[in-house]
């Protein structure tokens, strides 16, 4: 570089410095913006909820399964869900699960709005039958998942869990919490409206 | 009265001991149950390595190999069935992720979202340094020279002393 600097050289140096400083700033701000946009948009759809561990299952067809009867109802399989022409709620429950018993009242009220099919999760058939005799039976059909293997295919991590199935057998909504909470029942109502239930 | 209290206390102690003894097998279920293990030691090691990377969804901060929860035991069984079929570790983990999402992995995968998450402190620091430098540079700019009127007023004030 020559010792003599013209005003134009100075101008160039200033421009270069501006680019050197401003460039990373702009890129950084852009990345920050993109990151926040991603997080906030995720929160809006509920996909950023760290406890919502079953997110992958919604928007998918029901998994392949076949469940034997659980007294006092008859069991069901994938084909039965796919043949449906109106939405149905699948509810995993167990007689040994206190939140499931707490949820029963909400299910009994809900049964008037849409059919609920129950799956007894890792429960002795006589215990599950006893619970339904005692607390009331909100289920149109009931299957027994003795070893809990069907539940794993649905992504169930603990009872109670509920899934809304759209006509044709698509899982459109899921909750890992009991339907006796207002947030959950509101969520279900909105999902039901979206599939025309 | 006192004797009855002592009997009661002894009964309570016995009940507590009994409960501890009863819960012992529950605790032992975690990894040491030989009936759970695969007969092939190499496959068993592979299954253990896979299980160590999978989160127990009930306890959430334990791997399924360490957890004594019922679901963890079921998932361990599933892992061993897949390993016994000759599947590789990635296939077993993919099977689990398909059902439970990335949450089941104790170490999250590298995605755009996780890269942004991990890079956020560096980004914030960079943005902070650059903006601080720019703000300070602007502040050190020389003040504009005094105008004719200001210089006259300054002289006037100086003369007054």
mmCIF file of C-alpha atoms in Angstrom:
data_model
loop_
_atom_site.group_PDB
_atom_site.id
_atom_site.type_symbol
_atom_site.label_atom_id
_atom_site.label_comp_id
_atom_site.label_asym_id
_atom_site.label_seq_id
_atom_site.Cartn_x
_atom_site.Cartn_y
_atom_site.Cartn_z
ATOM 1 C CA UNK A 1 0.000 0.000 0.000
ATOM 2 C CA UNK A 2 1.412 3.423 -0.896
ATOM 3 C CA UNK A 3 1.950 5.999 1.831
ATOM 4 C CA UNK A 4 -0.057 8.570 -0.068
ATOM 5 C CA UNK A 5 -3.793 8.058 0.397
ATOM 6 C CA UNK A 6 -6.287 9.788 -1.780
ATOM 7 C CA UNK A 7 -9.749 10.650 -0.403
ATOM 8 C CA UNK A 8 -11.115 7.857 -2.638
ATOM 9 C CA UNK A 9 -8.825 5.312 -0.864
ATOM 10 C CA UNK A 10 -10.167 6.489 2.497
ATOM 11 C CA UNK A 11 -13.696 6.149 1.218
ATOM 12 C CA UNK A 12 -12.945 2.580 0.078
ATOM 13 C CA UNK A 13 -11.439 1.736 3.457
ATOM 14 C CA UNK A 14 -14.547 3.007 5.238
ATOM 15 C CA UNK A 15 -16.828 1.003 2.936
ATOM 16 C CA UNK A 16 -14.696 -2.127 3.459
ATOM 17 C CA UNK A 17 -14.818 -1.667 7.222
ATOM 18 C CA UNK A 18 -18.572 -1.217 7.110
ATOM 19 C CA UNK A 19 -18.953 -4.479 5.199
ATOM 20 C CA UNK A 20 -16.570 -6.289 7.577
ATOM 21 C CA UNK A 21 -18.526 -5.142 10.618
ATOM 22 C CA UNK A 22 -22.010 -4.987 9.182
ATOM 23 C CA UNK A 23 -21.870 -8.326 7.332
ATOM 24 C CA UNK A 24 -21.559 -10.613 10.356
ATOM 25 C CA UNK A 25 -24.034 -8.431 12.234
ATOM 26 C CA UNK A 26 -26.632 -8.825 9.513
ATOM 27 C CA UNK A 27 -25.997 -12.563 9.163
ATOM 28 C CA UNK A 28 -26.157 -13.007 12.944
ATOM 29 C CA UNK A 29 -29.341 -11.010 13.246
ATOM 30 C CA UNK A 30 -30.843 -12.979 10.367
ATOM 31 C CA UNK A 31 -29.978 -16.323 11.995
ATOM 32 C CA UNK A 32 -31.333 -15.145 15.359
ATOM 33 C CA UNK A 33 -34.524 -14.059 13.644
ATOM 34 C CA UNK A 34 -34.855 -17.400 11.854
ATOM 35 C CA UNK A 35 -34.272 -19.308 15.109
ATOM 36 C CA UNK A 36 -36.876 -17.322 17.021
ATOM 37 C CA UNK A 37 -39.334 -17.602 14.159
ATOM 38 C CA UNK A 38 -38.872 -21.384 14.175
ATOM 39 C CA UNK A 39 -39.379 -21.635 17.932
ATOM 40 C CA UNK A 40 -42.376 -19.329 18.059
ATOM 41 C CA UNK A 41 -44.120 -20.916 15.092
ATOM 42 C CA UNK A 42 -43.529 -24.313 16.722
ATOM 43 C CA UNK A 43 -45.116 -23.084 19.932
ATOM 44 C CA UNK A 44 -48.168 -21.926 18.048
ATOM 45 C CA UNK A 45 -48.804 -25.350 16.584
ATOM 46 C CA UNK A 46 -47.955 -27.050 19.859
ATOM 47 C CA UNK A 47 -44.988 -28.899 18.349
ATOM 48 C CA UNK A 48 -42.488 -27.173 20.663
ATOM 49 C CA UNK A 49 -44.037 -28.563 23.828
ATOM 50 C CA UNK A 50 -41.162 -30.571 25.365
ATOM 51 C CA UNK A 51 -43.604 -32.927 27.082
ATOM 52 C CA UNK A 52 -45.495 -33.690 23.878
ATOM 53 C CA UNK A 53 -43.493 -36.819 23.233
ATOM 54 C CA UNK A 54 -45.991 -38.423 20.868
ATOM 55 C CA UNK A 55 -45.929 -35.712 18.246
ATOM 56 C CA UNK A 56 -44.854 -38.103 15.436
ATOM 57 C CA UNK A 57 -48.054 -40.118 15.547
ATOM 58 C CA UNK A 58 -50.466 -37.349 14.532
ATOM 59 C CA UNK A 59 -51.040 -37.042 10.798
ATOM 60 C CA UNK A 60 -50.380 -40.737 10.264
ATOM 61 C CA UNK A 61 -52.740 -43.629 9.569
ATOM 62 C CA UNK A 62 -53.474 -45.887 12.551
ATOM 63 C CA UNK A 63 -50.826 -48.595 13.089
ATOM 64 C CA UNK A 64 -51.484 -52.257 12.324
ATOM 65 C CA UNK A 65 -53.011 -54.095 15.257
ATOM 66 C CA UNK A 66 -55.652 -56.564 16.348
ATOM 67 C CA UNK A 67 -57.059 -56.585 19.854
ATOM 68 C CA UNK A 68 -59.058 -59.348 21.576
ATOM 69 C CA UNK A 69 -62.323 -58.597 23.390
ATOM 70 C CA UNK A 70 -62.310 -56.935 26.772
ATOM 71 C CA UNK A 71 -65.517 -57.565 28.733
ATOM 72 C CA UNK A 72 -68.052 -55.947 28.457
ATOM 73 C CA UNK A 73 -67.150 -54.909 24.876
ATOM 74 C CA UNK A 74 -65.822 -56.433 21.677
ATOM 75 C CA UNK A 75 -62.241 -55.994 20.473
ATOM 76 C CA UNK A 76 -61.223 -54.303 17.238
ATOM 77 C CA UNK A 77 -58.471 -54.056 14.651
ATOM 78 C CA UNK A 78 -56.964 -51.584 12.172
ATOM 79 C CA UNK A 79 -59.569 -52.450 9.513
ATOM 80 C CA UNK A 80 -62.436 -51.498 11.861
ATOM 81 C CA UNK A 81 -60.963 -48.026 12.372
ATOM 82 C CA UNK A 82 -60.267 -47.552 8.659
ATOM 83 C CA UNK A 83 -63.852 -48.515 7.774
ATOM 84 C CA UNK A 84 -65.310 -45.734 9.951
ATOM 85 C CA UNK A 85 -67.295 -42.939 8.315
ATOM 86 C CA UNK A 86 -67.272 -40.637 11.364
ATOM 87 C CA UNK A 87 -64.563 -39.632 13.863
ATOM 88 C CA UNK A 88 -63.840 -41.887 16.824
ATOM 89 C CA UNK A 89 -61.820 -41.353 19.994
ATOM 90 C CA UNK A 90 -59.372 -44.077 21.021
ATOM 91 C CA UNK A 91 -58.711 -44.049 24.767
ATOM 92 C CA UNK A 92 -56.011 -46.144 26.465
ATOM 93 C CA UNK A 93 -56.920 -46.861 30.093
ATOM 94 C CA UNK A 94 -56.163 -49.223 32.956
ATOM 95 C CA UNK A 95 -57.861 -50.087 36.219
ATOM 96 C CA UNK A 96 -54.582 -49.494 38.103
ATOM 97 C CA UNK A 97 -54.291 -45.934 36.826
ATOM 98 C CA UNK A 98 -55.778 -43.227 39.059
ATOM 99 C CA UNK A 99 -55.917 -40.447 36.373
ATOM 100 C CA UNK A 100 -57.880 -42.887 34.162
ATOM 101 C CA UNK A 101 -60.509 -43.284 36.873
ATOM 102 C CA UNK A 102 -60.591 -39.489 37.334
ATOM 103 C CA UNK A 103 -61.095 -39.139 33.574
ATOM 104 C CA UNK A 104 -64.070 -41.551 33.379
ATOM 105 C CA UNK A 105 -66.663 -38.904 34.188
ATOM 106 C CA UNK A 106 -65.453 -36.686 31.317
ATOM 107 C CA UNK A 107 -65.509 -39.704 28.972
ATOM 108 C CA UNK A 108 -69.067 -40.599 30.001
ATOM 109 C CA UNK A 109 -70.140 -37.044 29.123
ATOM 110 C CA UNK A 110 -68.170 -37.077 25.870
ATOM 111 C CA UNK A 111 -69.650 -40.379 24.683
ATOM 112 C CA UNK A 112 -72.829 -38.525 23.678
ATOM 113 C CA UNK A 113 -70.821 -36.446 21.169
ATOM 114 C CA UNK A 114 -68.644 -39.068 19.543
ATOM 115 C CA UNK A 115 -68.030 -42.802 19.874
ATOM 116 C CA UNK A 116 -65.177 -43.728 22.225
ATOM 117 C CA UNK A 117 -63.316 -47.005 21.782
ATOM 118 C CA UNK A 118 -61.272 -48.152 24.759
ATOM 119 C CA UNK A 119 -58.038 -50.113 24.955
ATOM 120 C CA UNK A 120 -57.274 -51.720 28.334
ATOM 121 C CA UNK A 121 -53.498 -51.255 28.698
ATOM 122 C CA UNK A 122 -51.539 -53.937 30.583
ATOM 123 C CA UNK A 123 -54.533 -54.765 32.701
ATOM 124 C CA UNK A 124 -56.020 -58.029 33.941
ATOM 125 C CA UNK A 125 -59.318 -58.462 32.018
ATOM 126 C CA UNK A 126 -61.254 -59.016 35.253
ATOM 127 C CA UNK A 127 -59.818 -55.816 36.793
ATOM 128 C CA UNK A 128 -60.633 -53.718 33.717
ATOM 129 C CA UNK A 129 -64.159 -55.164 33.647
ATOM 130 C CA UNK A 130 -64.512 -54.383 37.354
ATOM 131 C CA UNK A 131 -63.513 -50.754 36.815
ATOM 132 C CA UNK A 132 -66.099 -50.298 34.045
ATOM 133 C CA UNK A 133 -68.780 -51.932 36.174
ATOM 134 C CA UNK A 134 -67.948 -49.622 39.045
ATOM 135 C CA UNK A 135 -67.258 -46.308 37.268
ATOM 136 C CA UNK A 136 -69.536 -46.699 34.248
ATOM 137 C CA UNK A 137 -68.671 -47.743 30.699
ATOM 138 C CA UNK A 138 -68.127 -44.932 28.153
ATOM 139 C CA UNK A 139 -66.765 -47.299 25.459
ATOM 140 C CA UNK A 140 -68.635 -48.462 22.356
ATOM 141 C CA UNK A 141 -65.969 -51.147 21.787
ATOM 142 C CA UNK A 142 -63.160 -52.321 24.052
ATOM 143 C CA UNK A 143 -59.982 -54.215 23.201
ATOM 144 C CA UNK A 144 -57.483 -55.750 25.579
ATOM 145 C CA UNK A 145 -53.755 -54.974 25.180
ATOM 146 C CA UNK A 146 -52.420 -57.383 27.809
ATOM 147 C CA UNK A 147 -48.702 -57.050 27.079
ATOM 148 C CA UNK A 148 -48.826 -53.370 26.024
ATOM 149 C CA UNK A 149 -47.286 -54.053 22.599
ATOM 150 C CA UNK A 150 -50.081 -52.374 20.628
ATOM 151 C CA UNK A 151 -49.639 -49.293 22.836
ATOM 152 C CA UNK A 152 -45.937 -49.096 21.867
ATOM 153 C CA UNK A 153 -46.920 -48.983 18.166
ATOM 154 C CA UNK A 154 -49.238 -46.070 18.969
ATOM 155 C CA UNK A 155 -46.411 -44.305 20.847
ATOM 156 C CA UNK A 156 -48.168 -44.539 24.220
ATOM 157 C CA UNK A 157 -45.864 -43.809 27.152
ATOM 158 C CA UNK A 158 -48.438 -44.047 29.941
ATOM 159 C CA UNK A 159 -52.176 -44.159 30.516
ATOM 160 C CA UNK A 160 -54.486 -42.348 30.050
ATOM 161 C CA UNK A 161 -53.784 -41.345 26.448
ATOM 162 C CA UNK A 162 -56.335 -40.472 23.790
ATOM 163 C CA UNK A 163 -56.218 -40.268 20.007
ATOM 164 C CA UNK A 164 -58.791 -38.754 17.676
ATOM 165 C CA UNK A 165 -59.203 -40.786 14.495
ATOM 166 C CA UNK A 166 -60.663 -39.083 11.425
ATOM 167 C CA UNK A 167 -62.903 -41.051 9.066
ATOM 168 C CA UNK A 168 -60.659 -43.342 7.014
ATOM 169 C CA UNK A 169 -58.306 -44.104 9.905
ATOM 170 C CA UNK A 170 -56.035 -41.037 10.127
ATOM 171 C CA UNK A 171 -54.790 -39.986 13.576
ATOM 172 C CA UNK A 172 -55.508 -36.255 13.749
ATOM 173 C CA UNK A 173 -55.079 -35.392 17.421
ATOM 174 C CA UNK A 174 -53.425 -36.815 20.490
ATOM 175 C CA UNK A 175 -53.282 -36.120 24.209
ATOM 176 C CA UNK A 176 -51.074 -37.704 26.837
ATOM 177 C CA UNK A 177 -53.150 -36.084 29.573
ATOM 178 C CA UNK A 178 -56.624 -36.870 30.879
ATOM 179 C CA UNK A 179 -59.681 -35.433 29.121
ATOM 180 C CA UNK A 180 -60.915 -34.008 32.412
ATOM 181 C CA UNK A 181 -58.595 -30.986 31.963
ATOM 182 C CA UNK A 182 -60.249 -28.004 30.203
ATOM 183 C CA UNK A 183 -57.221 -27.401 27.925
ATOM 184 C CA UNK A 184 -57.302 -30.969 26.679
ATOM 185 C CA UNK A 185 -61.062 -31.071 26.113
ATOM 186 C CA UNK A 186 -60.869 -27.718 24.268
ATOM 187 C CA UNK A 187 -58.100 -29.132 22.088
ATOM 188 C CA UNK A 188 -60.244 -32.160 21.332
ATOM 189 C CA UNK A 189 -63.265 -29.967 20.506
ATOM 190 C CA UNK A 190 -61.198 -27.930 18.018
ATOM 191 C CA UNK A 191 -59.717 -31.044 16.432
ATOM 192 C CA UNK A 192 -63.161 -32.596 16.169
ATOM 193 C CA UNK A 193 -64.531 -29.478 14.484
ATOM 194 C CA UNK A 194 -61.651 -29.583 11.982
ATOM 195 C CA UNK A 195 -62.566 -33.121 10.853
ATOM 196 C CA UNK A 196 -66.277 -32.346 10.714
ATOM 197 C CA UNK A 197 -67.364 -34.259 13.822
ATOM 198 C CA UNK B 1 -49.566 -48.087 77.497
ATOM 199 C CA UNK B 2 -45.855 -47.759 76.895
ATOM 200 C CA UNK B 3 -45.556 -51.449 76.098
ATOM 201 C CA UNK B 4 -48.319 -51.127 73.554
ATOM 202 C CA UNK B 5 -46.514 -48.203 71.952
ATOM 203 C CA UNK B 6 -43.355 -50.276 71.746
ATOM 204 C CA UNK B 7 -45.268 -53.108 70.094
ATOM 205 C CA UNK B 8 -46.702 -50.612 67.648
ATOM 206 C CA UNK B 9 -43.253 -49.225 66.863
ATOM 207 C CA UNK B 10 -41.857 -52.701 66.349
ATOM 208 C CA UNK B 11 -44.769 -53.513 64.060
ATOM 209 C CA UNK B 12 -44.090 -50.371 62.046
ATOM 210 C CA UNK B 13 -40.402 -51.243 61.733
ATOM 211 C CA UNK B 14 -41.298 -54.751 60.593
ATOM 212 C CA UNK B 15 -43.712 -53.366 57.997
ATOM 213 C CA UNK B 16 -41.054 -50.974 56.735
ATOM 214 C CA UNK B 17 -38.509 -53.788 56.472
ATOM 215 C CA UNK B 18 -41.038 -55.967 54.701
ATOM 216 C CA UNK B 19 -41.767 -53.195 52.202
ATOM 217 C CA UNK B 20 -38.037 -52.732 51.527
ATOM 218 C CA UNK B 21 -37.647 -56.471 50.972
ATOM 219 C CA UNK B 22 -40.670 -56.547 48.684
ATOM 220 C CA UNK B 23 -39.412 -53.634 46.604
ATOM 221 C CA UNK B 24 -35.938 -55.182 46.236
ATOM 222 C CA UNK B 25 -36.886 -57.394 43.264
ATOM 223 C CA UNK B 26 -38.520 -54.376 41.605
ATOM 224 C CA UNK B 27 -35.228 -52.482 41.806
ATOM 225 C CA UNK B 28 -33.309 -55.483 40.550
ATOM 226 C CA UNK B 29 -35.443 -55.688 37.386
ATOM 227 C CA UNK B 30 -33.514 -52.799 35.880
ATOM 228 C CA UNK B 31 -30.666 -54.594 34.099
ATOM 229 C CA UNK B 32 -29.579 -57.639 36.030
ATOM 230 C CA UNK B 33 -32.417 -60.016 35.246
ATOM 231 C CA UNK B 34 -30.643 -62.825 33.370
ATOM 232 C CA UNK B 35 -33.902 -64.000 31.779
ATOM 233 C CA UNK B 36 -34.071 -60.673 29.934
ATOM 234 C CA UNK B 37 -30.638 -61.044 28.369
ATOM 235 C CA UNK B 38 -29.929 -62.423 24.934
ATOM 236 C CA UNK B 39 -28.033 -65.729 24.847
ATOM 237 C CA UNK B 40 -25.455 -64.328 22.403
ATOM 238 C CA UNK B 41 -23.097 -62.046 24.443
ATOM 239 C CA UNK B 42 -22.253 -59.964 21.369
ATOM 240 C CA UNK B 43 -25.922 -59.302 20.618
ATOM 241 C CA UNK B 44 -26.598 -58.601 24.305
ATOM 242 C CA UNK B 45 -23.800 -55.995 24.290
ATOM 243 C CA UNK B 46 -25.297 -54.402 21.186
ATOM 244 C CA UNK B 47 -28.758 -54.333 22.780
ATOM 245 C CA UNK B 48 -27.323 -52.750 25.933
ATOM 246 C CA UNK B 49 -25.551 -50.084 23.867
ATOM 247 C CA UNK B 50 -28.806 -49.278 22.024
ATOM 248 C CA UNK B 51 -30.803 -49.220 25.249
ATOM 249 C CA UNK B 52 -28.312 -46.814 26.833
ATOM 250 C CA UNK B 53 -29.125 -44.286 24.075
ATOM 251 C CA UNK B 54 -32.900 -44.508 24.536
ATOM 252 C CA UNK B 55 -34.782 -42.431 27.069
ATOM 253 C CA UNK B 56 -37.228 -44.052 29.461
ATOM 254 C CA UNK B 57 -40.376 -42.052 28.701
ATOM 255 C CA UNK B 58 -41.699 -42.548 32.219
ATOM 256 C CA UNK B 59 -38.612 -41.441 34.181
ATOM 257 C CA UNK B 60 -37.396 -39.166 31.355
ATOM 258 C CA UNK B 61 -33.770 -38.741 32.455
ATOM 259 C CA UNK B 62 -32.824 -42.389 32.684
ATOM 260 C CA UNK B 63 -32.039 -44.703 29.822
ATOM 261 C CA UNK B 64 -34.287 -47.722 29.347
ATOM 262 C CA UNK B 65 -31.337 -49.895 30.419
ATOM 263 C CA UNK B 66 -31.180 -48.109 33.792
ATOM 264 C CA UNK B 67 -34.884 -47.702 34.452
ATOM 265 C CA UNK B 68 -37.103 -50.109 36.338
ATOM 266 C CA UNK B 69 -40.339 -48.705 34.888
ATOM 267 C CA UNK B 70 -42.677 -51.176 33.221
ATOM 268 C CA UNK B 71 -42.528 -49.389 29.869
ATOM 269 C CA UNK B 72 -38.705 -49.391 29.980
ATOM 270 C CA UNK B 73 -38.772 -53.166 30.493
ATOM 271 C CA UNK B 74 -41.141 -53.583 27.538
ATOM 272 C CA UNK B 75 -38.910 -51.396 25.356
ATOM 273 C CA UNK B 76 -35.806 -53.375 26.416
ATOM 274 C CA UNK B 77 -37.629 -56.508 25.324
ATOM 275 C CA UNK B 78 -38.476 -54.918 21.959
ATOM 276 C CA UNK B 79 -34.844 -53.826 21.453
ATOM 277 C CA UNK B 80 -33.649 -57.397 22.124
ATOM 278 C CA UNK B 81 -36.195 -58.879 19.721
ATOM 279 C CA UNK B 82 -35.004 -56.573 16.960
ATOM 280 C CA UNK B 83 -31.329 -57.267 17.723
ATOM 281 C CA UNK B 84 -31.988 -61.013 17.744
ATOM 282 C CA UNK B 85 -33.497 -60.622 14.255
ATOM 283 C CA UNK B 86 -30.118 -59.237 13.155
ATOM 284 C CA UNK B 87 -31.043 -55.562 12.789
ATOM 285 C CA UNK B 88 -28.299 -52.967 13.227
ATOM 286 C CA UNK B 89 -28.387 -50.285 15.928
ATOM 287 C CA UNK B 90 -29.565 -47.534 13.575
ATOM 288 C CA UNK B 91 -32.540 -49.614 12.428
ATOM 289 C CA UNK B 92 -33.631 -50.253 16.030
ATOM 290 C CA UNK B 93 -33.278 -46.569 16.971
ATOM 291 C CA UNK B 94 -35.213 -45.534 13.839
ATOM 292 C CA UNK B 95 -38.002 -47.937 14.831
ATOM 293 C CA UNK B 96 -38.215 -46.265 18.231
ATOM 294 C CA UNK B 97 -38.049 -42.713 16.801
ATOM 295 C CA UNK B 98 -40.903 -43.550 14.408
ATOM 296 C CA UNK B 99 -43.102 -44.298 17.426
ATOM 297 C CA UNK B 100 -41.896 -41.880 20.096
ATOM 298 C CA UNK B 101 -40.165 -39.111 18.141
ATOM 299 C CA UNK B 102 -36.659 -37.776 18.713
ATOM 300 C CA UNK B 103 -37.563 -37.297 22.377
ATOM 301 C CA UNK B 104 -36.723 -40.962 22.957
ATOM 302 C CA UNK B 105 -33.076 -40.331 21.987
ATOM 303 C CA UNK B 106 -30.964 -39.236 24.935
ATOM 304 C CA UNK B 107 -28.630 -37.361 22.568
ATOM 305 C CA UNK B 108 -30.618 -35.272 20.092
ATOM 306 C CA UNK B 109 -29.763 -35.534 16.372
ATOM 307 C CA UNK B 110 -28.102 -32.649 14.526
ATOM 308 C CA UNK B 111 -30.837 -30.736 12.697
ATOM 309 C CA UNK B 112 -31.267 -27.093 11.677
ATOM 310 C CA UNK B 113 -33.221 -26.482 14.881
ATOM 311 C CA UNK B 114 -30.623 -28.073 17.184
ATOM 312 C CA UNK B 115 -27.748 -26.337 15.358
ATOM 313 C CA UNK B 116 -29.479 -23.003 15.909
ATOM 314 C CA UNK B 117 -30.077 -23.920 19.535
ATOM 315 C CA UNK B 118 -26.437 -24.832 20.173
ATOM 316 C CA UNK B 119 -25.125 -21.915 18.094
ATOM 317 C CA UNK B 120 -27.307 -19.342 19.826
ATOM 318 C CA UNK B 121 -24.790 -18.364 22.577
ATOM 319 C CA UNK B 122 -22.028 -17.849 19.994
ATOM 320 C CA UNK B 123 -24.392 -15.893 17.758
ATOM 321 C CA UNK B 124 -25.590 -13.725 20.629
ATOM 322 C CA UNK B 125 -21.998 -13.016 21.700
ATOM 323 C CA UNK B 126 -21.000 -12.129 18.137
ATOM 324 C CA UNK B 127 -23.962 -9.797 17.655
ATOM 325 C CA UNK B 128 -23.248 -8.213 21.048
ATOM 326 C CA UNK B 129 -19.543 -7.603 20.327
ATOM 327 C CA UNK B 130 -20.174 -6.178 16.859
ATOM 328 C CA UNK B 131 -22.939 -3.859 18.037
ATOM 329 C CA UNK B 132 -20.832 -2.742 21.036
ATOM 330 C CA UNK B 133 -17.889 -1.936 18.754
ATOM 331 C CA UNK B 134 -20.142 0.003 16.389
ATOM 332 C CA UNK B 135 -21.754 1.980 19.210
ATOM 333 C CA UNK B 136 -18.388 2.886 20.786
ATOM 334 C CA UNK B 137 -16.886 3.867 17.446
ATOM 335 C CA UNK B 138 -19.766 6.216 16.797
ATOM 336 C CA UNK B 139 -19.241 7.817 20.210
ATOM 337 C CA UNK B 140 -15.511 8.594 19.631
ATOM 338 C CA UNK B 141 -16.207 10.690 16.526
ATOM 339 C CA UNK B 142 -14.638 14.162 17.031
ATOM 340 C CA UNK B 143 -17.106 16.879 17.997
ATOM 341 C CA UNK B 144 -18.018 19.359 15.291
ATOM 342 C CA UNK B 145 -15.870 22.529 15.473
ATOM 343 C CA UNK B 146 -17.400 25.547 17.218
ATOM 344 C CA UNK B 147 -19.202 27.961 15.010
ATOM 345 C CA UNK B 148 -18.158 31.589 14.604
ATOM 346 C CA UNK B 149 -20.796 32.817 17.057
ATOM 347 C CA UNK B 150 -19.854 30.179 19.665
ATOM 348 C CA UNK B 151 -16.178 31.083 19.445
ATOM 349 C CA UNK B 152 -17.062 34.753 19.912
ATOM 350 C CA UNK B 153 -19.163 33.902 22.991
ATOM 351 C CA UNK B 154 -16.312 31.790 24.384
ATOM 352 C CA UNK B 155 -13.856 34.683 23.973
ATOM 353 C CA UNK B 156 -16.344 36.992 25.636
ATOM 354 C CA UNK B 157 -16.637 34.646 28.659
ATOM 355 C CA UNK B 158 -12.821 34.325 28.879
ATOM 356 C CA UNK B 159 -12.379 38.100 28.823
ATOM 357 C CA UNK B 160 -14.828 38.527 31.665
ATOM 358 C CA UNK B 161 -12.449 36.924 34.172
#
